[in-house]
PDB file of C-alpha atoms in Angstrom:
ATOM      1  CA  MET H 276      -6.990  34.429 121.531  1.00 47.00           C
ATOM      2  CA  LYS H 277      -4.909  35.884 124.045  1.00 53.00           C
ATOM      3  CA  ASN H 278      -3.728  39.766 123.577  1.00 55.00           C
ATOM      4  CA  TYR H 279      -0.249  40.496 123.018  1.00 58.00           C
ATOM      5  CA  ARG H 280       2.205  43.539 124.071  1.00 64.00           C
ATOM      6  CA  ILE H 281       4.956  43.480 121.762  1.00 64.00           C
ATOM      7  CA  PHE H 282       6.646  47.178 121.738  1.00 67.00           C
ATOM      8  CA  LEU H 283       9.240  47.857 119.216  1.00 70.00           C
ATOM      9  CA  GLY H 284      12.351  50.251 120.228  1.00 74.00           C
ATOM     10  CA  GLN H 285      15.581  51.263 119.516  1.00 76.00           C
ATOM     11  CA  TRP H 286      14.035  54.405 117.468  1.00 78.00           C
ATOM     12  CA  GLU H 287      16.485  55.956 115.104  1.00 77.00           C
ATOM     13  CA  VAL H 288      16.668  59.631 113.834  1.00 80.00           C
ATOM     14  CA  GLY H 289      14.233  59.319 110.289  1.00 78.00           C
ATOM     15  CA  ASP H 290      12.489  56.034 111.013  1.00 78.00           C
ATOM     16  CA  GLN H 291       8.841  56.096 110.241  1.00 80.00           C
ATOM     17  CA  PRO H 292       6.455  54.462 112.850  1.00 78.00           C
ATOM     18  CA  MET H 293       4.007  52.733 110.326  1.00 77.00           C
ATOM     19  CA  LEU H 294       6.847  51.622 108.308  1.00 79.00           C
ATOM     20  CA  GLU H 295       8.818  50.092 111.027  1.00 80.00           C
ATOM     21  CA  HIS H 296       4.975  48.349 112.106  1.00 73.00           C
ATOM     22  CA  ARG H 297       4.993  47.159 108.974  1.00 77.00           C
ATOM     23  CA  LYS H 298       7.855  45.519 108.994  1.00 78.00           C
ATOM     24  CA  PHE H 299       8.396  43.685 111.722  1.00 76.00           C
ATOM     25  CA  PHE H 300       4.401  43.186 112.029  1.00 75.00           C
ATOM     26  CA  PRO H 301       3.125  42.719 108.664  1.00 76.00           C
ATOM     27  CA  ASP H 302       0.402  40.517 109.414  1.00 75.00           C
ATOM     28  CA  CYS H 303      -0.923  42.864 112.400  1.00 80.00           C
ATOM     29  CA  SER H 304      -4.476  44.559 111.782  1.00 74.00           C
ATOM     30  CA  ILE H 305      -3.793  47.627 112.367  1.00 75.00           C
ATOM     31  CA  VAL H 306      -1.450  47.596 109.260  1.00 73.00           C
ATOM     32  CA  ARG H 307      -3.813  45.390 106.961  1.00 71.00           C
ATOM     33  CA  GLN H 308      -6.228  47.853 107.854  1.00 74.00           C
ATOM     34  CA  ASN H 309      -4.167  50.572 106.379  1.00 68.00           C
ATOM     35  CA  ASP H 310      -2.762  49.516 103.443  1.00 62.00           C
ATOM     36  CA  ILE H 311      -6.335  48.019 102.192  1.00 59.00           C
ATOM     37  CA  ALA H 312      -7.583  51.702 103.475  1.00 55.00           C
ATOM     38  CA  ASN H 313      -4.721  53.001 101.326  1.00 57.00           C
ATOM     39  CA  GLU H 314      -5.240  51.080  98.465  1.00 56.00           C
ATOM     40  CA  GLU H 315      -8.636  52.292  98.131  1.00 57.00           C
ATOM     41  CA  ILE H 316      -8.028  56.046  97.883  1.00 57.00           C
ATOM     42  CA  GLY H 317      -4.905  55.611  96.004  1.00 58.00           C
ATOM     43  CA  ILE H 318      -1.873  56.242  98.377  1.00 57.00           C
ATOM     44  CA  GLN H 319       0.768  54.094  97.512  1.00 59.00           C
ATOM     45  CA  SER H 320       3.515  53.598  99.900  1.00 64.00           C
ATOM     46  CA  VAL H 321       7.187  55.229  98.638  1.00 69.00           C
ATOM     47  CA  ARG H 322      10.258  53.770 100.187  1.00 77.00           C
ATOM     48  CA  THR H 323      13.174  55.863 100.444  1.00 87.00           C
ATOM     49  CA  PRO H 324      16.541  54.150  99.162  1.00 93.00           C
ATOM     50  CA  LYS H 325      18.250  52.328 101.879  1.00 93.00           C
ATOM     51  CA  TYR H 326      22.111  54.002 100.552  1.00 93.00           C
ATOM     52  CA  PRO H 327      20.618  57.202  99.279  1.00 93.00           C
ATOM     53  CA  GLU H 328      24.614  57.862  98.957  1.00 96.00           C
ATOM     54  CA  PHE H 329      25.085  55.431  95.842  1.00 96.00           C
ATOM     55  CA  SER H 330      21.654  56.633  94.185  1.00 94.00           C
ATOM     56  CA  THR H 331      24.198  58.498  91.496  1.00 96.00           C
ATOM     57  CA  ILE H 332      25.303  56.155  89.027  1.00 96.00           C
ATOM     58  CA  GLU H 333      28.451  57.630  89.024  1.00 97.00           C
ATOM     59  CA  SER H 334      28.482  57.040  92.720  1.00 97.00           C
ATOM     60  CA  ARG H 335      27.989  53.512  92.083  1.00 97.00           C
ATOM     61  CA  THR H 336      30.598  53.355  89.407  1.00 97.00           C
ATOM     62  CA  ARG H 337      33.362  54.563  91.662  1.00 96.00           C
ATOM     63  CA  SER H 338      32.722  52.061  94.594  1.00 97.00           C
ATOM     64  CA  PHE H 339      33.833  49.394  91.968  1.00 96.00           C
ATOM     65  CA  SER H 340      37.753  50.942  91.315  1.00 94.00           C
ATOM     66  CA  ASN H 341      39.480  48.000  93.123  1.00 93.00           C
ATOM     67  CA  TRP H 342      37.311  45.316  91.510  1.00 94.00           C
ATOM     68  CA  SER H 343      39.021  42.773  90.600  1.00 90.00           C
ATOM     69  CA  SER H 344      36.566  40.219  89.074  1.00 87.00           C
ATOM     70  CA  THR H 345      36.235  42.502  85.427  1.00 84.00           C
ATOM     71  CA  ASP H 346      36.056  39.234  83.773  1.00 86.00           C
ATOM     72  CA  VAL H 347      33.466  37.717  85.120  1.00 92.00           C
ATOM     73  CA  GLN H 348      31.439  40.786  85.783  1.00 95.00           C
ATOM     74  CA  ASP H 349      30.887  44.565  84.046  1.00 95.00           C
ATOM     75  CA  PRO H 350      31.322  47.323  87.086  1.00 95.00           C
ATOM     76  CA  ALA H 351      29.311  49.430  84.615  1.00 96.00           C
ATOM     77  CA  ILE H 352      26.909  46.594  84.028  1.00 96.00           C
ATOM     78  CA  LEU H 353      26.402  45.579  88.235  1.00 97.00           C
ATOM     79  CA  ALA H 354      26.271  50.116  88.694  1.00 97.00           C
ATOM     80  CA  GLN H 355      23.495  50.212  86.147  1.00 97.00           C
ATOM     81  CA  ALA H 356      21.500  47.208  87.512  1.00 97.00           C
ATOM     82  CA  GLY H 357      21.918  49.633  90.808  1.00 97.00           C
ATOM     83  CA  PHE H 358      24.456  47.836  92.517  1.00 97.00           C
ATOM     84  CA  TYR H 359      27.951  49.019  94.827  1.00 97.00           C
ATOM     85  CA  PHE H 360      30.941  47.089  95.456  1.00 97.00           C
ATOM     86  CA  LEU H 361      31.067  46.099  98.949  1.00 95.00           C
ATOM     87  CA  GLY H 362      34.609  45.914  98.746  1.00 92.00           C
ATOM     88  CA  SER H 363      35.806  42.396  99.065  1.00 91.00           C
ATOM     89  CA  ALA H 364      35.403  39.266  97.131  1.00 92.00           C
ATOM     90  CA  ASP H 365      32.753  39.856  94.225  1.00 95.00           C
ATOM     91  CA  GLU H 366      30.130  41.046  96.947  1.00 95.00           C
ATOM     92  CA  VAL H 367      27.644  43.604  95.669  1.00 97.00           C
ATOM     93  CA  ARG H 368      24.405  45.143  96.952  1.00 97.00           C
ATOM     94  CA  CYS H 369      21.632  47.170  95.403  1.00 97.00           C
ATOM     95  CA  PHE H 370      21.934  50.665  97.039  1.00 96.00           C
ATOM     96  CA  TYR H 371      17.748  51.018  97.097  1.00 95.00           C
ATOM     97  CA  CYS H 372      16.373  47.662  98.798  1.00 93.00           C
ATOM     98  CA  ASP H 373      19.730  46.557 100.570  1.00 94.00           C
ATOM     99  CA  GLY H 374      19.210  43.376  98.532  1.00 95.00           C
ATOM    100  CA  GLY H 375      23.188  41.678  98.434  1.00 95.00           C
ATOM    101  CA  LEU H 376      24.594  39.235  95.800  1.00 96.00           C
ATOM    102  CA  ARG H 377      27.986  37.623  95.758  1.00 94.00           C
ATOM    103  CA  ASN H 378      29.309  35.333  93.685  1.00 94.00           C
ATOM    104  CA  TRP H 379      28.965  36.074  90.340  1.00 95.00           C
ATOM    105  CA  LEU H 380      29.692  33.629  87.115  1.00 94.00           C
ATOM    106  CA  GLN H 381      30.629  35.113  84.073  1.00 93.00           C
ATOM    107  CA  ASN H 382      27.001  34.516  82.129  1.00 94.00           C
ATOM    108  CA  ASP H 383      24.808  36.234  84.699  1.00 95.00           C
ATOM    109  CA  ASP H 384      22.928  38.951  83.843  1.00 96.00           C
ATOM    110  CA  PRO H 385      22.366  41.676  86.690  1.00 97.00           C
ATOM    111  CA  TRP H 386      19.548  42.886  85.781  1.00 96.00           C
ATOM    112  CA  PHE H 387      17.874  39.836  85.595  1.00 96.00           C
ATOM    113  CA  GLU H 388      19.738  38.759  89.156  1.00 96.00           C
ATOM    114  CA  HIS H 389      18.484  41.267  90.432  1.00 95.00           C
ATOM    115  CA  THR H 390      15.164  40.967  90.401  1.00 95.00           C
ATOM    116  CA  ARG H 391      14.859  37.157  90.576  1.00 94.00           C
ATOM    117  CA  TRP H 392      16.027  37.696  94.221  1.00 95.00           C
ATOM    118  CA  PHE H 393      14.902  40.979  95.011  1.00 93.00           C
ATOM    119  CA  PRO H 394      11.583  41.669  93.349  1.00 91.00           C
ATOM    120  CA  LYS H 395       9.438  43.833  94.945  1.00 89.00           C
ATOM    121  CA  CYS H 396      12.894  46.371  94.925  1.00 91.00           C
ATOM    122  CA  PRO H 397      11.394  49.724  94.191  1.00 90.00           C
ATOM    123  CA  PHE H 398      14.793  49.827  91.960  1.00 92.00           C
ATOM    124  CA  VAL H 399      13.948  47.347  89.856  1.00 91.00           C
ATOM    125  CA  MET H 400      10.519  47.962  89.542  1.00 86.00           C
ATOM    126  CA  LEU H 401      11.164  51.167  87.754  1.00 83.00           C
TER     127      LEU H 401
END
């Protein structure tokens, strides 16, 4: 097996090295050892919201001011399910996991769809 040197670049303020390592190289032995060690002593990794400015239900609800699909989906329920409106068509995104959905149908349940498409979202798991 060859050893390769792979580098992460374009660091931004607030980036956390181990989280970036895990994101780009989840199968790396260092990442796996760190995860196993943390599990053994009961440490759980914490992810912060991708868009903290939409952390409150009020801020998410305000994002739906130009929502034109009220006959298809209720903006209040979408906001409760963690979504904010992107401003075009019926595209929404989760403030926490950054998962996006669109093409809503009238009988879609926002919580169910959030869970189905983004089951590891910390907001959903709460």
